[in-house]
Every structure is written in C-alpha cells, then in structure tokens.
Amino acid sequence: MKVLVAVKRVVDYNVKVRVKADNSGVDLANVKMSMNPFCEIAVEEAVRLKEKGVATEIVVVSVGPSTAQEQLRTALALGADRAILVESAEDLTSLAVAKLLKAVVDKEQPQLVILGKQAIDSDNNQTGQMLAALSGYGQGTFASKVEISGDSVAVTREIDGGAQTVSLKLPAIVTTDLRLNEPRYASLPNIMKAKKKPLETLTPDALGVSTASTNTTLKVEAPAARSAGIKVKSVAELVEKLKNEAKVI
Amino acid sequence: MTILVIAEHDNKVVAPATLNTVAAAAKIGGDVHVLVAGQGAGAVAEAAAKIAGVAKVLLADNAAYAHQLPENVAPLVAELGKGYSHILAAATSNGKNILPRVAAALDVDQISEIISVESADTFKRPIYAGNAIATVQSNAAVKVITVRATGFDPVAAEGGCAAVEAVGAAHDAGISSFVGEELAKSDRPELTAAKIVVSGGRGMQNGDNFKHLYALADKLGAAVGASRAAVDAGFVPNDMQVGQTGKIVAPQLYIAVGISGAIQHLAGMKDSKVIVAINKDEEAPIFQVADYGLVADLFEAIPELEKLV
C-alpha cells in the first residue's frame, strides 16, 4: 500500500529563538532549520512499514518555501521513494496546510497518511486532525504503536493518564508521538542516492486551494522574564522557604 | 454571545480541566453552555450543571460517544456549534484530538492552547515552545479554541444550577472503534496535571537512582519527570520527558534535580509557579530561572529533603 508522510521545515529545536524588535514575529534569518522532530518519527514509521513489507511506496510531502526541498531530500535519504513540494512562501495556518494536503491525498490516494503530532514552531497540533476531517478518514492521533492488519489499522495512542487503542478503517490518518520509534540517521550513500529521487513541485493555485485564513497574528512578544531567584545554603533552609515563603508544600 | 464548552470527563466525573475552561469562557463573556457527550454520562451532566457560571448543559448520551471518538463527536460538536460564538475545550489529549476536527468541519482556523483572553476575538498563546507569545485575532463566525488549563484559575465546581437538556443527535461515522485502554496504575499524579513535579536529569547517573526521586515524589504527592538528556541516556522512558518535544508542565512547584537547564527543557517547565534547582554545578543555566537554588550533591540533598518535608 501507498503511505503518504507530511514533513515540515522548522527552526532546529536546539536554537533559542529571538522575537523581532518590531514584534512582527520571530527572527528566522540565518537560523539553522531542520525537519520537525515529530515528522522525523513519521518518516521513520513509514520506512519501517516498508521494511516489514506492509508499505510498497512512501511519498513524502511538504508545504512550505522552496528551501523545504532540503527536508524532503532528508526524508528521501531516510527511505522515502519520492517527494512532493507544495510551494508557498507565505506562512500558512494549519487549516490551509490541511486543505493542501487533502488535495495531495485526492491525487495520490494513499492508504495511510502519517504526520507528526505537532510542529515545534507554531505548536498547533491541528493539521492531522483537520486533514482527517476534510478527507472523512478516521484519525489515530498521538500514536505510540501502529499495526496494520487487512483493511484496518490499530493505533495505540498516548492519552492523559495512559494509553488507548483504537481501530480505524483504512484509509486513515495517523499522527506520531515521541514514543512511536527512534528515528534513524541518513547514511552518506543514501544522501547521495536521494539526490536522484524524483521531487515534484506544485503550487496552491495548481491544486485549486484557497489558503485564506480566519486568524490574524497581531503581534509576537518575548515571554515575561522570571524575576531572579536566590541561592539557599542548606536543604533545611530550602524546606523552610518552600513552606513559609513560597507556601507550595 | 453564547459559548459552548466541551466537558472533559470519563463518563463518571467531570475532569478538573473543565473548570479552567469555563473560567476562560467567563472571561470572554456571554452565556456559557456545557456539552457532555458520552454514554451513561448523566452524573457528569448533573455535576456540570452545578459548575458556577454555567447557564445550560447539553447531554448527548449515546453509545457512539462512549469513548469520545473524534470521528463521532466532532460532527456532533460542529452541528451544535453553528449557533454559538465560541467553542472551547481544554487542551487535554481529548480536546486536542477532537477540536481541530470540529474547526475543519466548520471551515475555520483554530486557536490552540490560549493562555489569556484579551477580548472576545483576541487571545494570547505561546509559540516556539513558550519562547514567544503570539497575540492572535480571529474573525471566524464560530471561534474554535483550546484552553491551556494552567493559564486560568478554575471556577467553583459548586454553586450553579443549570438545566440539563438532552440532545438527540447521534452521529456514528462507522470508521473507527475503541479497542481498549491501559491507564497507568501509578498512585502518583499525571505529569501534566500534577501540582508538584520532581524531575531528574543526566546528573541522576542511572535509571536506578531515580528511586530517590520516586521516594521524594511520593512524600510530596508529586509526579516524576525527566530531562531529554535523562531520556536519551536511557535512564527512564520518554513519556516522562518534560520539554519542547515532551510534555509541557506548569505546576505550583517544580524541582529540577541534576538538570543543567538546556532550552529544550526550560521550554517545558518555565511557566511553573516556583522552580527549585538542585545541582552541584553552580554555573548551570537552570539557576537563572530557579526561584530557589541549592548547590549541592543531589545524592546527599535528596534523601535529606525527603526526610524534612
């Protein structure tokens, strides 16, 4: 079966981002960019499904600027077969991305779509669920285990306080949580091979999708700084402060 | 303006996060209605009707909603929600699972994990794991929003006397089914809901040493977390990870033990009310955010702390 994986180019998780002085957003000029960590887990899961003989083809898709080709090449080096870039220079909302992915799903007809549970830049945690709603598919969000049998998929999900397993009819949407797997590294020969794999570029216009949004970001500020704390000299003093000054224990 | 709040519950009791969500709804202003979708959830609806400030409770009691599968609940919420100005749910795993599906069905953008209400259409939310705060305005006819519980003080669970109204609509998409669930049997509270969190980092040296933290946590009624370094080193499973790629917590008290304070970790805990750092390296960045810092060997400090609390 065909598996579609969505990946996002985001600021690397090790980078400490800075808010722009004019409060229009976060300064991303000359900042290291990477594949969103949850998307890496999504790619890894698709590759493992292929290695098990369950998946026959892995198509990786990204919606973003032309530089997102780097992340698609990374996914190809990790084992994806071909890539699609829906090129858009604008900052799109989750709903717009979900609509674009829906158009790609209609075109490619995958049996399974895997996304990360959230991107570490917008922290929305929406796209997978929205794509599921738009395509009318079942959704297995925050997956820690994915097992395909016949025409259904059993997804074990991380929920508050434990784990829940649901069974979804295929085609279905799965979003990955941290526990799903440990992503591999791309080897140099695979990075070289990935350069030759096909990468198709599309635009929202070509897909006939409007990316208009009902949300507007008015400003972006730095979070309030914490006031400086104090150093205590002993455990006894710490306990005394927590009990009588902070009153938290 | 009328606001629909989706109750967080397990068919038996109303989860506390619902009270924080109602508090957010009260800040927006207008009548607050609560939807209880479940099976055999009559007691939940009764309890929801007592929440201060709730004007009406809608009870959708149907086998299709037993486990609140989003494929079935989202169409119900979208159908009911059309008549409301706002639809709110707590940013719990359930709320995050269902609400974006509702937003897409209504063809509106969602605003996730708001931490404050500026006006009826403008909200603040953290982005980049809390390293920036965005002010977002929505011009959607129905504003679909998840609420970070730690951003709002809960309303009283008693004192209201709303009417309970049954909703007949039953949606069963027939594309998903509940197989089973395994809830952690730990007596310790859930990490993201705990009032006190004790976390260990690379300084713990190995997984076995976490027993010192468990002992302290049990004494305090706290949950135990870990830094990514501790998880990557294999000391503890990664569902304990606090940080940008793990869980975001904002307890009353956060005790960081043997954690240097990398930004990936700070992103997950810096909204805690009081932060305590115990580390033998006095240059560790964690001391820059700690309200109380103790420079000491954790293997001496933790047992002593356990004795004294």
Coordinates of C-alpha atoms in Angstrom, one line a residue:
Chain A
M1 CA 0.0 0.0 0.0
K2 CA 1.0 3.6 -0.5
V3 CA 1.9 5.7 2.5
L4 CA 2.0 9.5 2.4
V5 CA 4.1 11.3 5.0
A6 CA 3.9 15.0 5.6
V7 CA 7.1 16.8 6.8
K8 CA 7.6 20.4 7.9
R9 CA 10.7 22.6 7.8
V10 CA 11.1 24.3 11.1
V11 CA 13.7 26.1 13.2
D12 CA 16.0 23.5 14.7
Y13 CA 14.9 22.5 18.2
N14 CA 18.3 23.4 19.7
V15 CA 18.1 27.0 18.5
K16 CA 17.0 29.6 21.0
V17 CA 14.7 31.8 19.0
R18 CA 14.5 35.6 19.4
V19 CA 11.5 37.8 18.9
K20 CA 12.0 40.6 16.4
A21 CA 12.2 44.1 17.8
D22 CA 9.1 45.2 15.9
N23 CA 7.1 42.3 17.4
S24 CA 6.1 41.1 13.9
G25 CA 7.4 37.6 14.6
V26 CA 10.4 35.5 15.4
D27 CA 13.7 36.2 13.7
L28 CA 14.5 33.3 11.4
A29 CA 17.2 34.9 9.3
N30 CA 20.4 32.8 9.4
V31 CA 18.9 30.4 11.9
K32 CA 19.5 26.6 11.5
M33 CA 16.4 24.9 10.1
S34 CA 15.6 21.2 10.3
M35 CA 12.9 18.6 9.8
N36 CA 10.3 18.9 12.7
P37 CA 11.3 16.1 15.2
F38 CA 7.8 14.6 15.1
C39 CA 7.9 14.5 11.3
E40 CA 11.2 12.5 11.6
I41 CA 9.3 9.9 13.6
A42 CA 6.6 9.9 10.9
V43 CA 9.1 9.2 8.2
E44 CA 10.8 6.5 10.3
E45 CA 7.5 4.7 10.9
A46 CA 6.7 4.7 7.1
V47 CA 10.1 3.3 6.4
R48 CA 9.7 0.6 9.0
L49 CA 6.3 -0.3 7.4
K50 CA 8.1 -0.6 4.1
E51 CA 10.8 -2.8 5.6
K52 CA 8.1 -5.1 7.0
G53 CA 6.6 -5.4 3.5
V54 CA 3.4 -3.6 4.5
A55 CA 4.0 -0.4 2.6
T56 CA 5.0 -0.5 -1.1
E57 CA 5.6 3.1 -1.7
I58 CA 6.4 6.1 0.5
V59 CA 5.6 9.6 -0.8
V60 CA 6.8 12.4 1.3
V61 CA 5.1 15.8 1.0
S62 CA 5.9 19.2 2.4
V63 CA 4.1 22.5 2.3
G64 CA 6.4 25.5 2.5
P65 CA 9.1 27.6 0.9
S66 CA 11.4 26.2 -1.8
T67 CA 14.1 25.6 0.8
A68 CA 11.8 22.9 2.2
Q69 CA 13.3 20.8 -0.5
E70 CA 16.2 20.2 1.9
Q71 CA 13.9 18.4 4.3
L72 CA 12.3 16.4 1.5
R73 CA 15.7 15.3 0.4
T74 CA 16.4 14.3 4.0
A75 CA 13.2 12.2 4.0
L76 CA 14.3 10.6 0.7
A77 CA 17.6 9.8 2.2
L78 CA 15.9 8.1 5.1
G79 CA 14.0 5.8 2.7
A80 CA 11.1 7.7 1.1
D81 CA 10.6 6.9 -2.6
R82 CA 9.6 10.3 -4.0
A83 CA 8.7 13.7 -2.8
I84 CA 6.1 16.5 -3.5
L85 CA 6.7 20.1 -2.5
V86 CA 3.7 22.4 -2.4
E87 CA 5.5 25.6 -2.7
S88 CA 4.2 28.6 -0.8
A89 CA 6.2 31.5 0.5
E90 CA 3.5 32.6 2.9
D91 CA 3.1 31.5 6.5
L92 CA 0.1 29.2 6.2
T93 CA -2.3 28.2 9.0
S94 CA -2.9 24.5 9.9
L95 CA -6.3 24.6 8.0
A96 CA -4.7 25.9 4.8
V97 CA -2.0 23.2 5.1
A98 CA -4.7 20.6 5.8
K99 CA -6.6 21.7 2.6
L100 CA -3.4 21.5 0.5
L101 CA -2.6 18.0 1.9
K102 CA -6.2 17.0 1.2
A103 CA -5.7 17.9 -2.5
V104 CA -2.5 15.8 -2.5
V105 CA -4.3 12.9 -0.8
D106 CA -7.0 13.1 -3.5
K107 CA -4.3 13.0 -6.2
E108 CA -2.2 10.2 -4.6
Q109 CA -4.9 8.1 -3.0
P110 CA -2.6 6.8 -0.1
Q111 CA -4.0 4.1 2.3
L112 CA -2.3 5.7 5.2
V113 CA -1.2 9.3 5.9
I114 CA 1.4 9.8 8.7
L115 CA 2.1 13.3 10.2
G116 CA 3.8 14.5 13.3
K117 CA 1.5 15.3 16.2
Q118 CA 2.7 19.0 16.2
A119 CA 5.3 21.3 14.7
I120 CA 7.7 22.8 17.2
D121 CA 7.3 26.3 15.7
S122 CA 3.5 27.0 15.7
D123 CA 2.8 24.3 18.4
N124 CA -0.7 24.0 16.9
N125 CA -1.3 20.3 17.0
Q126 CA -4.1 20.6 14.4
T127 CA -3.1 19.6 10.9
G128 CA -3.5 15.8 11.1
Q129 CA -6.9 16.1 12.7
M130 CA -8.1 18.7 10.2
L131 CA -6.8 16.6 7.3
A132 CA -8.8 13.6 8.7
A133 CA -11.9 15.8 9.0
L134 CA -11.6 17.1 5.4
S135 CA -11.0 13.7 3.9
G136 CA -13.5 12.0 6.1
Y137 CA -11.0 9.5 7.3
G138 CA -10.5 8.1 10.8
Q139 CA -7.7 9.6 12.9
G140 CA -5.2 8.0 15.2
T141 CA -3.5 10.9 16.9
F142 CA -0.5 10.8 19.3
A143 CA 0.4 7.3 18.2
S144 CA 2.8 5.2 20.1
K145 CA 2.2 2.0 18.2
V146 CA 0.8 1.4 14.7
E147 CA -0.3 -2.1 13.5
I148 CA -1.9 -2.7 10.1
S149 CA -3.9 -5.8 9.5
G150 CA -6.0 -6.2 6.4
D151 CA -8.1 -3.2 5.7
S152 CA -7.8 -1.6 9.2
V153 CA -5.1 -0.1 11.4
A154 CA -4.8 -0.5 15.2
V155 CA -3.3 2.6 16.7
T156 CA -2.2 2.8 20.3
R157 CA -2.5 6.4 21.4
E158 CA -0.9 8.4 24.2
I159 CA -3.7 9.9 26.3
D160 CA -3.6 11.8 29.6
G161 CA -3.0 9.1 32.2
G162 CA -2.2 6.2 29.9
A163 CA -2.7 4.6 26.6
Q164 CA -5.7 3.9 24.4
T165 CA -6.0 1.6 21.4
V166 CA -8.4 2.4 18.6
S167 CA -9.1 0.5 15.3
L168 CA -9.5 2.6 12.2
K169 CA -10.7 1.7 8.7
L170 CA -8.2 2.3 6.0
P171 CA -7.5 4.8 4.5
A172 CA -6.7 6.6 7.8
I173 CA -4.6 9.4 9.3
V174 CA -2.0 8.8 12.0
T175 CA -0.1 11.5 13.9
T176 CA 3.1 10.4 15.7
D177 CA 4.0 10.9 19.4
L178 CA 7.6 10.7 20.7
R179 CA 7.3 7.1 21.8
L180 CA 6.4 5.6 18.4
N181 CA 10.0 5.0 17.4
E182 CA 13.6 6.1 17.4
P183 CA 14.4 7.8 14.0
R184 CA 17.5 6.6 12.2
Y185 CA 20.2 8.8 10.7
A186 CA 20.7 9.1 7.0
S187 CA 23.9 7.4 5.7
L188 CA 26.1 9.2 3.2
P189 CA 25.4 6.8 0.3
N190 CA 21.7 7.2 0.9
I191 CA 22.1 11.0 1.0
M192 CA 23.8 10.7 -2.4
K193 CA 21.1 8.4 -3.8
A194 CA 18.4 10.7 -2.5
K195 CA 19.6 13.4 -4.8
K196 CA 18.4 11.3 -7.8
K197 CA 15.0 10.5 -6.5
P198 CA 12.0 12.4 -8.0
L199 CA 10.8 15.6 -6.4
E200 CA 7.7 17.2 -7.9
T201 CA 6.8 20.8 -7.2
L202 CA 3.2 22.1 -7.0
T203 CA 1.5 25.3 -6.0
P204 CA -1.7 26.0 -4.1
D205 CA -3.1 27.6 -7.3
A206 CA -2.4 24.5 -9.3
L207 CA -4.1 22.4 -6.6
G208 CA -7.1 24.9 -6.7
V209 CA -6.9 25.5 -2.9
S210 CA -7.5 28.9 -1.3
T211 CA -5.2 29.5 1.7
A212 CA -7.2 32.4 3.2
S213 CA -7.2 32.4 7.0
T214 CA -9.7 33.4 9.6
N215 CA -6.9 34.2 12.0
T216 CA -4.5 37.1 12.2
T217 CA -1.4 37.3 14.3
L218 CA -1.4 40.9 15.7
K219 CA 2.0 40.7 17.5
V220 CA 4.6 38.3 18.8
E221 CA 6.3 39.2 22.1
A222 CA 9.0 37.7 24.3
P223 CA 7.6 35.9 27.3
A224 CA 7.8 37.7 30.6
A225 CA 11.2 37.1 32.2
R226 CA 11.3 35.4 35.6
S227 CA 12.5 37.5 38.5
A228 CA 15.9 36.5 39.8
G229 CA 15.8 33.8 42.5
I230 CA 18.0 33.2 45.5
K231 CA 20.5 30.6 46.4
V232 CA 19.9 28.7 49.6
K233 CA 22.7 27.2 51.7
S234 CA 21.1 24.1 53.0
V235 CA 18.3 21.6 52.5
A236 CA 16.7 22.8 55.8
E237 CA 16.7 26.4 54.5
L238 CA 15.1 25.3 51.2
V239 CA 12.3 23.4 53.0
E240 CA 11.7 26.4 55.3
K241 CA 11.5 28.8 52.3
L242 CA 9.1 26.4 50.4
K243 CA 6.9 26.1 53.4
N244 CA 6.8 29.6 54.7
E245 CA 7.8 31.9 51.9
A246 CA 6.5 30.3 48.7
K247 CA 3.9 28.2 50.5
V248 CA 3.9 25.4 47.9
I249 CA 4.4 22.4 50.2
Chain B
M1 CA -22.7 35.8 22.6
T2 CA -23.1 32.2 23.7
I3 CA -20.2 30.0 24.3
L4 CA -20.1 26.2 24.1
V5 CA -17.7 24.4 26.4
I6 CA -16.9 20.7 25.7
A7 CA -16.8 18.9 29.1
E8 CA -13.8 16.8 29.7
H9 CA -14.9 13.6 31.5
D10 CA -14.7 9.8 31.7
N11 CA -18.5 9.2 31.8
K12 CA -18.3 9.3 35.6
V13 CA -16.8 12.5 36.8
V14 CA -16.1 16.0 35.3
A15 CA -12.3 16.4 34.9
P16 CA -10.9 19.5 36.7
A17 CA -9.6 20.9 33.4
T18 CA -13.3 21.7 32.5
L19 CA -13.4 24.2 35.4
N20 CA -10.4 26.1 33.9
T21 CA -12.1 26.1 30.5
V22 CA -15.3 27.5 31.9
A23 CA -13.1 30.2 33.6
A24 CA -11.7 31.1 30.2
A25 CA -15.3 31.2 28.8
A26 CA -16.3 33.5 31.6
K27 CA -13.5 35.9 30.7
I28 CA -14.8 36.0 27.1
G29 CA -18.2 36.9 28.4
G30 CA -21.7 35.7 27.5
D31 CA -23.8 32.7 28.4
V32 CA -21.9 29.5 28.9
H33 CA -23.3 26.2 27.8
V34 CA -21.6 22.9 28.5
L35 CA -21.8 19.9 26.2
V36 CA -21.4 16.4 27.8
A37 CA -21.0 13.8 25.1
G38 CA -20.7 10.3 26.4
Q39 CA -22.5 7.1 27.3
G40 CA -24.3 6.8 30.7
A41 CA -22.9 10.2 31.5
G42 CA -26.0 11.5 33.4
A43 CA -24.0 12.0 36.6
V44 CA -21.4 14.1 34.6
A45 CA -24.2 16.3 33.3
E46 CA -25.6 16.7 36.8
A47 CA -22.2 17.7 38.1
A48 CA -21.6 20.1 35.1
A49 CA -24.9 21.8 35.9
K50 CA -23.6 22.7 39.3
I51 CA -20.5 24.5 37.9
A52 CA -20.6 28.2 38.8
G53 CA -21.5 30.3 35.8
V54 CA -22.9 27.6 33.6
A55 CA -26.3 28.5 32.1
K56 CA -27.2 25.2 30.4
V57 CA -25.9 21.7 30.0
L58 CA -26.4 19.7 26.8
L59 CA -26.3 16.0 27.3
A60 CA -25.7 13.8 24.2
D61 CA -25.9 10.3 25.6
N62 CA -25.3 7.7 23.0
A63 CA -23.3 4.5 22.5
A64 CA -21.5 6.3 19.6
Y65 CA -20.0 8.8 22.1
A66 CA -18.9 6.2 24.7
H67 CA -15.2 6.8 24.2
Q68 CA -15.5 10.2 22.7
L69 CA -14.0 9.1 19.4
P70 CA -13.4 12.2 17.3
E71 CA -15.0 10.7 14.2
N72 CA -18.3 10.6 16.0
V73 CA -18.1 13.5 18.5
A74 CA -16.7 16.2 16.1
P75 CA -19.7 16.1 13.7
L76 CA -22.0 16.5 16.8
V77 CA -20.0 19.5 18.1
A78 CA -19.8 21.0 14.7
E79 CA -23.6 20.7 14.2
L80 CA -24.4 22.1 17.7
G81 CA -21.6 24.7 17.5
K82 CA -23.0 26.5 14.5
G83 CA -25.3 28.5 16.8
Y84 CA -22.5 29.6 19.1
S85 CA -20.0 32.4 19.0
H86 CA -17.2 30.3 20.5
I87 CA -16.5 26.6 21.0
L88 CA -14.0 25.9 23.8
A89 CA -12.3 22.7 25.0
A90 CA -9.4 22.1 27.4
A91 CA -6.1 21.4 25.7
T92 CA -6.1 17.9 27.1
S93 CA -5.3 14.9 24.8
N94 CA -9.1 14.6 24.3
G95 CA -9.6 18.3 23.5
K96 CA -6.6 18.4 21.1
N97 CA -7.9 15.2 19.4
I98 CA -11.5 16.4 18.8
L99 CA -11.4 20.2 18.4
P100 CA -9.3 20.6 15.2
R101 CA -11.7 18.2 13.5
V102 CA -14.6 20.4 14.6
A103 CA -12.8 23.5 13.3
A104 CA -12.1 21.9 9.9
A105 CA -15.7 20.8 9.6
L106 CA -16.8 24.4 10.3
D107 CA -14.1 25.7 7.8
V108 CA -12.4 28.0 10.4
D109 CA -8.9 28.2 11.8
Q110 CA -8.5 27.0 15.4
I111 CA -6.5 28.8 18.1
S112 CA -4.6 26.3 20.2
E113 CA -3.7 26.4 23.9
I114 CA -4.7 30.0 24.7
I115 CA -3.2 31.3 28.0
S116 CA -5.2 34.6 28.2
V117 CA -8.2 36.3 26.8
E118 CA -7.6 39.8 25.6
S119 CA -11.1 40.4 24.2
A120 CA -13.9 38.3 22.7
D121 CA -11.9 37.8 19.5
T122 CA -8.3 38.2 20.6
F123 CA -6.2 35.7 22.5
K124 CA -2.6 35.1 23.6
R125 CA -0.9 31.8 23.1
P126 CA 2.6 30.5 23.4
I127 CA 4.6 29.5 20.2
Y128 CA 8.1 28.1 19.8
A129 CA 7.6 26.1 23.0
G130 CA 6.9 29.1 25.0
N131 CA 9.8 31.2 23.8
A132 CA 7.4 33.7 22.2
I133 CA 3.9 34.7 22.9
A134 CA 1.6 35.4 20.0
T135 CA -1.5 37.6 20.1
V136 CA -4.0 36.2 17.7
Q137 CA -7.3 37.6 16.5
S138 CA -10.0 35.5 14.9
N139 CA -12.7 36.8 12.6
A140 CA -14.3 33.4 12.3
A141 CA -18.1 33.3 12.7
V142 CA -17.5 30.5 15.3
K143 CA -14.2 30.8 17.2
V144 CA -12.8 27.4 17.9
I145 CA -10.3 27.4 20.8
T146 CA -8.4 25.1 23.1
V147 CA -7.5 26.4 26.5
R148 CA -4.3 25.7 28.4
A149 CA -5.7 24.8 31.9
T150 CA -2.7 26.2 33.7
G151 CA -3.4 29.6 32.2
F152 CA -6.8 30.1 34.0
D153 CA -7.8 29.7 37.7
P154 CA -10.7 27.2 37.9
V155 CA -14.2 28.4 38.6
A156 CA -16.1 26.8 41.6
A157 CA -17.4 23.3 40.9
E158 CA -20.5 24.1 43.1
G159 CA -23.0 26.9 43.2
G160 CA -24.6 26.8 39.8
C161 CA -28.0 25.4 39.0
A162 CA -28.2 25.0 35.2
A163 CA -30.9 23.0 33.4
V164 CA -29.8 19.8 31.7
E165 CA -31.2 19.3 28.2
A166 CA -30.9 16.1 26.2
V167 CA -29.6 16.2 22.7
G168 CA -30.9 13.5 20.4
A169 CA -28.5 13.7 17.6
A170 CA -26.4 10.6 17.1
H171 CA -23.5 10.5 14.7
D172 CA -21.8 7.3 14.1
A173 CA -19.3 7.6 11.3
G174 CA -18.6 3.9 11.5
I175 CA -14.9 4.3 10.6
S176 CA -13.3 3.9 14.0
S177 CA -13.8 1.8 17.1
F178 CA -12.5 1.6 20.6
V179 CA -10.3 -1.4 21.3
G180 CA -9.1 -0.9 24.8
E181 CA -7.2 1.3 27.2
E182 CA -4.5 0.9 29.7
L183 CA -4.4 3.6 32.3
A184 CA -1.2 4.0 34.3
K185 CA -1.8 2.4 37.8
S186 CA 0.7 4.7 39.5
D187 CA -0.6 6.5 42.6
R188 CA 1.5 9.4 41.5
P189 CA -0.5 12.1 39.7
E190 CA -0.3 12.6 36.0
L191 CA 2.7 14.7 34.9
T192 CA 0.8 17.5 33.1
A193 CA -1.8 17.7 35.9
A194 CA 0.4 17.5 38.9
K195 CA 0.7 20.3 41.4
I196 CA 4.3 19.3 42.2
V197 CA 6.7 17.8 39.7
V198 CA 10.1 16.4 40.7
S199 CA 12.4 15.9 37.6
G200 CA 15.8 14.3 37.2
G201 CA 18.4 14.8 34.5
R202 CA 21.7 13.4 33.5
G203 CA 23.0 14.1 37.0
M204 CA 21.0 11.1 38.2
Q205 CA 23.7 8.9 36.6
N206 CA 21.5 5.9 36.0
G207 CA 17.9 4.8 36.0
D208 CA 18.1 3.0 39.3
N209 CA 18.9 6.3 41.1
F210 CA 15.5 7.6 40.1
K211 CA 14.2 5.7 43.1
H212 CA 15.4 8.6 45.2
L213 CA 13.2 10.9 43.2
Y214 CA 10.2 8.5 43.5
A215 CA 10.6 8.4 47.3
L216 CA 10.6 12.2 47.4
A217 CA 7.7 12.5 45.0
D218 CA 5.6 10.0 47.0
K219 CA 6.2 12.1 50.1
L220 CA 5.1 15.3 48.3
G221 CA 2.3 13.7 46.2
A222 CA 4.3 14.8 43.2
A223 CA 4.7 13.4 39.6
V224 CA 8.2 12.5 38.4
G225 CA 9.6 13.9 35.2
A226 CA 12.9 13.8 33.4
S227 CA 15.0 15.9 31.0
R228 CA 15.7 14.8 27.5
A229 CA 19.3 14.1 28.5
A230 CA 18.0 11.5 31.0
V231 CA 15.6 10.0 28.5
D232 CA 18.2 9.9 25.7
A233 CA 20.7 8.2 28.1
G234 CA 18.0 5.5 28.7
F235 CA 17.5 6.2 32.4
V236 CA 13.7 6.5 32.1
P237 CA 11.1 6.0 29.3
N238 CA 10.4 9.1 27.2
D239 CA 6.8 9.6 28.3
M240 CA 8.4 11.1 31.4
Q241 CA 10.2 13.8 29.3
V242 CA 9.5 17.4 30.2
G243 CA 10.5 19.8 27.4
Q244 CA 9.8 21.1 24.0
T245 CA 9.5 17.7 22.4
G246 CA 8.0 16.1 25.5
K247 CA 5.4 17.3 28.0
I248 CA 4.7 20.9 28.9
V249 CA 4.1 21.3 32.6
A250 CA 3.2 24.3 34.8
P251 CA 2.9 23.0 38.3
Q252 CA 2.9 25.0 41.5
L253 CA 6.3 23.7 42.4
Y254 CA 8.9 22.2 40.0
I255 CA 12.0 20.6 41.5
A256 CA 14.8 20.1 38.9
V257 CA 17.4 17.7 40.2
G258 CA 20.7 17.2 38.3
I259 CA 19.3 19.1 35.3
S260 CA 21.6 21.7 33.6
G261 CA 18.7 23.6 32.1
A262 CA 19.0 23.3 28.3
I263 CA 16.5 25.5 26.4
Q264 CA 14.7 22.3 25.2
H265 CA 14.0 21.5 28.9
L266 CA 13.2 25.1 30.1
A267 CA 10.6 25.3 27.3
G268 CA 8.6 22.6 29.1
M269 CA 8.6 23.9 32.6
K270 CA 9.4 27.6 32.8
D271 CA 5.8 28.6 33.5
S272 CA 5.9 26.7 36.8
K273 CA 5.0 28.9 39.7
V274 CA 8.0 28.1 41.8
I275 CA 11.2 26.5 40.4
V276 CA 13.8 24.8 42.7
A277 CA 17.1 23.7 41.2
I278 CA 19.4 21.3 42.9
N279 CA 22.7 20.9 41.1
K280 CA 26.3 20.7 42.1
D281 CA 27.4 22.9 39.2
E282 CA 26.8 26.5 40.4
E283 CA 27.2 27.7 36.8
A284 CA 24.3 25.6 35.4
P285 CA 21.8 27.7 33.4
I286 CA 18.9 26.2 35.5
F287 CA 19.9 28.6 38.3
Q288 CA 19.0 31.5 36.1
V289 CA 15.3 30.5 36.1
A290 CA 15.2 29.0 39.6
D291 CA 13.4 30.8 42.4
Y292 CA 15.4 28.8 44.9
G293 CA 18.7 27.2 44.0
L294 CA 20.8 24.8 46.1
V295 CA 24.3 24.0 45.0
A296 CA 24.8 20.5 46.4
D297 CA 25.4 16.9 45.6
L298 CA 21.9 15.5 44.8
F299 CA 22.7 12.2 46.4
E300 CA 23.0 13.9 49.7
A301 CA 20.4 16.6 49.2
I302 CA 17.5 14.4 48.0
P303 CA 17.4 11.9 50.9
E304 CA 17.7 14.9 53.3
L305 CA 14.9 16.7 51.6
E306 CA 12.7 13.6 51.7
K307 CA 13.3 13.4 55.5
L308 CA 12.4 17.1 56.1
V309 CA 9.3 17.5 54.0

